[in-house]
mmCIF file of N, CA and C in Angstrom:
data_model
loop_
_atom_site.group_PDB
_atom_site.id
_atom_site.type_symbol
_atom_site.label_atom_id
_atom_site.label_comp_id
_atom_site.label_asym_id
_atom_site.label_seq_id
_atom_site.Cartn_x
_atom_site.Cartn_y
_atom_site.Cartn_z
ATOM 1 N N MET A 14 131.045 39.689 -31.406
ATOM 2 C CA MET A 14 132.439 39.558 -31.084
ATOM 3 C C MET A 14 132.939 40.889 -30.543
ATOM 4 N N ILE A 15 133.762 40.800 -29.508
ATOM 5 C CA ILE A 15 134.398 41.971 -28.913
ATOM 6 C C ILE A 15 135.897 41.830 -29.111
ATOM 7 N N VAL A 16 136.528 42.869 -29.641
ATOM 8 C CA VAL A 16 137.967 42.860 -29.896
ATOM 9 C C VAL A 16 138.598 43.989 -29.089
ATOM 10 N N SER A 17 139.678 43.665 -28.380
ATOM 11 C CA SER A 17 140.414 44.675 -27.624
ATOM 12 C C SER A 17 141.846 44.714 -28.150
ATOM 13 N N LEU A 18 142.274 45.891 -28.557
ATOM 14 C CA LEU A 18 143.612 46.070 -29.094
ATOM 15 C C LEU A 18 144.335 47.121 -28.260
ATOM 16 N N TYR A 19 145.523 46.778 -27.803
ATOM 17 C CA TYR A 19 146.349 47.724 -27.063
ATOM 18 C C TYR A 19 147.760 47.648 -27.646
ATOM 19 N N VAL A 20 148.190 48.654 -28.334
ATOM 20 C CA VAL A 20 149.469 48.752 -29.021
ATOM 21 C C VAL A 20 149.634 47.559 -29.960
ATOM 22 N N ASP A 21 150.331 46.511 -29.522
ATOM 23 C CA ASP A 21 150.502 45.343 -30.386
ATOM 24 C C ASP A 21 149.925 44.068 -29.772
ATOM 25 N N ASP A 22 149.070 44.207 -28.768
ATOM 26 C CA ASP A 22 148.406 43.061 -28.144
ATOM 27 C C ASP A 22 146.931 43.086 -28.500
ATOM 28 N N LEU A 23 146.385 41.917 -28.795
ATOM 29 C CA LEU A 23 145.000 41.801 -29.241
ATOM 30 C C LEU A 23 144.333 40.634 -28.527
ATOM 31 N N ILE A 24 143.155 40.864 -27.966
ATOM 32 C CA ILE A 24 142.336 39.774 -27.450
ATOM 33 C C ILE A 24 140.937 39.946 -28.024
ATOM 34 N N PHE A 25 140.233 38.828 -28.144
ATOM 35 C CA PHE A 25 138.863 38.898 -28.622
ATOM 36 C C PHE A 25 138.024 37.836 -27.933
ATOM 37 N N THR A 26 136.730 38.113 -27.857
ATOM 38 C CA THR A 26 135.811 37.209 -27.189
ATOM 39 C C THR A 26 134.455 37.263 -27.884
ATOM 40 N N GLY A 27 133.642 36.311 -27.597
ATOM 41 C CA GLY A 27 132.305 36.232 -28.178
ATOM 42 C C GLY A 27 131.759 34.829 -28.011
ATOM 43 N N ASN A 28 130.701 34.531 -28.738
ATOM 44 C CA ASN A 28 130.073 33.220 -28.562
ATOM 45 C C ASN A 28 129.971 32.422 -29.861
ATOM 46 N N SER A 29 130.755 32.768 -30.873
ATOM 47 C CA SER A 29 130.707 32.060 -32.149
ATOM 48 C C SER A 29 132.090 31.519 -32.508
ATOM 49 N N GLU A 30 132.262 30.222 -32.346
ATOM 50 C CA GLU A 30 133.546 29.585 -32.652
ATOM 51 C C GLU A 30 133.913 29.767 -34.125
ATOM 52 N N SER A 31 132.929 29.700 -35.009
ATOM 53 C CA SER A 31 133.222 29.859 -36.438
ATOM 54 C C SER A 31 133.694 31.288 -36.749
ATOM 55 N N LEU A 32 133.128 32.265 -36.057
ATOM 56 C CA LEU A 32 133.575 33.651 -36.237
ATOM 57 C C LEU A 32 135.010 33.824 -35.743
ATOM 58 N N PHE A 33 135.360 33.150 -34.624
ATOM 59 C CA PHE A 33 136.727 33.191 -34.110
ATOM 60 C C PHE A 33 137.707 32.685 -35.165
ATOM 61 N N VAL A 34 137.387 31.550 -35.773
ATOM 62 C CA VAL A 34 138.265 30.941 -36.769
ATOM 63 C C VAL A 34 138.437 31.881 -37.962
ATOM 64 N N LYS A 35 137.346 32.437 -38.439
ATOM 65 C CA LYS A 35 137.425 33.376 -39.575
ATOM 66 C C LYS A 35 138.264 34.600 -39.213
ATOM 67 N N PHE A 36 138.041 35.146 -38.020
ATOM 68 C CA PHE A 36 138.774 36.324 -37.581
ATOM 69 C C PHE A 36 140.268 36.024 -37.467
ATOM 70 N N LYS A 37 140.615 34.916 -36.801
ATOM 71 C CA LYS A 37 142.025 34.555 -36.644
ATOM 72 C C LYS A 37 142.694 34.335 -37.995
ATOM 73 N N ASN A 38 142.012 33.668 -38.915
ATOM 74 C CA ASN A 38 142.590 33.431 -40.243
ATOM 75 C C ASN A 38 142.801 34.729 -41.002
ATOM 76 N N SER A 39 141.848 35.653 -40.915
ATOM 77 C CA SER A 39 142.008 36.941 -41.606
ATOM 78 C C SER A 39 143.156 37.745 -41.004
ATOM 79 N N MET A 40 143.328 37.668 -39.687
ATOM 80 C CA MET A 40 144.429 38.375 -39.029
ATOM 81 C C MET A 40 145.778 37.775 -39.436
ATOM 82 N N LYS A 41 145.839 36.439 -39.551
ATOM 83 C CA LYS A 41 147.081 35.773 -39.955
ATOM 84 C C LYS A 41 147.483 36.171 -41.377
ATOM 85 N N LEU A 42 146.501 36.349 -42.246
ATOM 86 C CA LEU A 42 146.797 36.736 -43.626
ATOM 87 C C LEU A 42 147.336 38.162 -43.711
ATOM 88 N N GLU A 43 146.840 39.034 -42.859
ATOM 89 C CA GLU A 43 147.188 40.453 -42.922
ATOM 90 C C GLU A 43 148.422 40.815 -42.095
ATOM 91 N N PHE A 44 148.615 40.147 -40.948
ATOM 92 C CA PHE A 44 149.664 40.529 -40.006
ATOM 93 C C PHE A 44 150.479 39.318 -39.585
ATOM 94 N N ASP A 45 151.716 39.586 -39.156
ATOM 95 C CA ASP A 45 152.556 38.555 -38.560
ATOM 96 C C ASP A 45 152.140 38.452 -37.100
ATOM 97 N N LYS A 46 151.440 37.377 -36.728
ATOM 98 C CA LYS A 46 150.916 37.280 -35.365
ATOM 99 C C LYS A 46 151.191 35.913 -34.771
ATOM 100 N N THR A 47 151.166 35.861 -33.469
ATOM 101 C CA THR A 47 151.317 34.621 -32.719
ATOM 102 C C THR A 47 150.048 34.380 -31.929
ATOM 103 N N ASP A 48 149.490 33.183 -32.046
ATOM 104 C CA ASP A 48 148.298 32.820 -31.275
ATOM 105 C C ASP A 48 148.758 32.165 -29.984
ATOM 106 N N LEU A 49 148.524 32.837 -28.861
ATOM 107 C CA LEU A 49 148.938 32.327 -27.559
ATOM 108 C C LEU A 49 147.849 31.520 -26.869
ATOM 109 N N GLY A 50 146.736 31.278 -27.558
ATOM 110 C CA GLY A 50 145.652 30.494 -26.967
ATOM 111 C C GLY A 50 144.759 31.341 -26.091
ATOM 112 N N LYS A 51 144.098 30.676 -25.172
ATOM 113 C CA LYS A 51 143.166 31.387 -24.289
ATOM 114 C C LYS A 51 143.926 32.300 -23.337
ATOM 115 N N VAL A 52 143.362 33.478 -23.123
ATOM 116 C CA VAL A 52 144.022 34.497 -22.307
ATOM 117 C C VAL A 52 144.088 34.062 -20.841
ATOM 118 N N LYS A 53 145.263 34.298 -20.235
ATOM 119 C CA LYS A 53 145.456 34.075 -18.798
ATOM 120 C C LYS A 53 145.795 35.399 -18.126
ATOM 121 N N TYR A 54 146.610 36.217 -18.815
ATOM 122 C CA TYR A 54 146.964 37.554 -18.332
ATOM 123 C C TYR A 54 146.918 38.513 -19.510
ATOM 124 N N PHE A 55 146.462 39.727 -19.270
ATOM 125 C CA PHE A 55 146.471 40.768 -20.298
ATOM 126 C C PHE A 55 146.773 42.087 -19.618
ATOM 127 N N HIS A 56 147.964 42.584 -19.809
ATOM 128 C CA HIS A 56 148.419 43.855 -19.231
ATOM 129 C C HIS A 56 148.155 43.942 -17.732
ATOM 130 N N GLY A 57 148.603 42.910 -17.023
ATOM 131 C CA GLY A 57 148.501 42.904 -15.574
ATOM 132 C C GLY A 57 147.184 42.410 -15.021
ATOM 133 N N VAL A 58 146.240 42.110 -15.881
ATOM 134 C CA VAL A 58 144.942 41.606 -15.427
ATOM 135 C C VAL A 58 144.917 40.094 -15.622
ATOM 136 N N GLU A 59 144.667 39.376 -14.538
ATOM 137 C CA GLU A 59 144.573 37.921 -14.590
ATOM 138 C C GLU A 59 143.145 37.538 -14.972
ATOM 139 N N VAL A 60 143.009 36.586 -15.869
ATOM 140 C CA VAL A 60 141.703 36.131 -16.330
ATOM 141 C C VAL A 60 141.554 34.657 -15.961
ATOM 142 N N LEU A 61 140.537 34.350 -15.171
ATOM 143 C CA LEU A 61 140.266 32.975 -14.746
ATOM 144 C C LEU A 61 138.896 32.553 -15.257
ATOM 145 N N LYS A 62 138.820 31.362 -15.825
ATOM 146 C CA LYS A 62 137.546 30.851 -16.324
ATOM 147 C C LYS A 62 137.292 29.494 -15.691
ATOM 148 N N ASN A 63 136.067 29.319 -15.179
ATOM 149 C CA ASN A 63 135.662 28.008 -14.673
ATOM 150 C C ASN A 63 134.185 27.799 -15.009
ATOM 151 N N SER A 64 133.598 26.754 -14.486
ATOM 152 C CA SER A 64 132.210 26.419 -14.825
ATOM 153 C C SER A 64 131.206 27.471 -14.343
ATOM 154 N N LYS A 65 131.601 28.306 -13.372
ATOM 155 C CA LYS A 65 130.692 29.329 -12.843
ATOM 156 C C LYS A 65 130.782 30.657 -13.593
ATOM 157 N N GLY A 66 131.852 30.845 -14.373
ATOM 158 C CA GLY A 66 131.972 32.096 -15.113
ATOM 159 C C GLY A 66 133.402 32.490 -15.383
ATOM 160 N N ILE A 67 133.579 33.734 -15.769
ATOM 161 C CA ILE A 67 134.887 34.307 -16.057
ATOM 162 C C ILE A 67 135.145 35.405 -15.032
ATOM 163 N N TYR A 68 136.326 35.362 -14.424
ATOM 164 C CA TYR A 68 136.671 36.321 -13.387
ATOM 165 C C TYR A 68 137.945 37.053 -13.779
ATOM 166 N N ILE A 69 137.997 38.343 -13.530
ATOM 167 C CA ILE A 69 139.209 39.116 -13.763
ATOM 168 C C ILE A 69 139.704 39.670 -12.433
ATOM 169 N N SER A 70 141.025 39.739 -12.311
ATOM 170 C CA SER A 70 141.617 40.132 -11.043
ATOM 171 C C SER A 70 142.927 40.877 -11.287
ATOM 172 N N LYS A 71 143.234 41.806 -10.409
ATOM 173 C CA LYS A 71 144.526 42.488 -10.422
ATOM 174 C C LYS A 71 145.313 42.127 -9.162
ATOM 175 N N LYS A 72 145.036 40.957 -8.630
ATOM 176 C CA LYS A 72 145.645 40.503 -7.388
ATOM 177 C C LYS A 72 147.174 40.498 -7.463
ATOM 178 N N GLN A 73 147.753 40.012 -8.563
ATOM 179 C CA GLN A 73 149.210 39.940 -8.686
ATOM 180 C C GLN A 73 149.845 41.325 -8.651
ATOM 181 N N ILE A 74 149.230 42.295 -9.315
ATOM 182 C CA ILE A 74 149.762 43.666 -9.291
ATOM 183 C C ILE A 74 149.681 44.241 -7.887
ATOM 184 N N CYS A 75 148.581 43.982 -7.198
ATOM 185 C CA CYS A 75 148.442 44.478 -5.810
ATOM 186 C C CYS A 75 149.492 43.859 -4.913
ATOM 187 N N LYS A 76 149.774 42.559 -5.099
ATOM 188 C CA LYS A 76 150.800 41.914 -4.291
ATOM 189 C C LYS A 76 152.162 42.553 -4.523
ATOM 190 N N LYS A 77 152.480 42.847 -5.790
ATOM 191 C CA LYS A 77 153.761 43.471 -6.110
ATOM 192 C C LYS A 77 153.854 44.879 -5.528
ATOM 193 N N SER A 78 152.746 45.601 -5.557
ATOM 194 C CA SER A 78 152.753 46.990 -5.099
ATOM 195 C C SER A 78 152.644 47.132 -3.591
ATOM 196 N N PHE A 79 151.817 46.275 -2.963
ATOM 197 C CA PHE A 79 151.497 46.464 -1.545
ATOM 198 C C PHE A 79 151.883 45.291 -0.662
ATOM 199 N N GLY A 80 152.386 44.202 -1.214
ATOM 200 C CA GLY A 80 152.704 43.019 -0.429
ATOM 201 C C GLY A 80 151.467 42.157 -0.240
ATOM 202 N N GLU A 81 151.598 41.094 0.518
ATOM 203 C CA GLU A 81 150.459 40.193 0.792
ATOM 204 C C GLU A 81 149.351 40.922 1.499
ATOM 205 N N ILE A 82 148.131 40.635 1.091
ATOM 206 C CA ILE A 82 146.952 41.274 1.711
ATOM 207 C C ILE A 82 146.326 40.310 2.681
#
């Protein structure tokens, strides 16, 4: 399992669904948290998942900064 924490935002990934459940339950017991489901954006990074893999992009930030490419 990989856990990424930035100030008060937390994402985690891995390949064990049972570990996810245990981790989420332990976090709920210790902290007041909201489960937003599968990640779509994390600090300006867009996360896309499909049958071919997982892709990350900063396309939206580039559009805001530089306009359409």
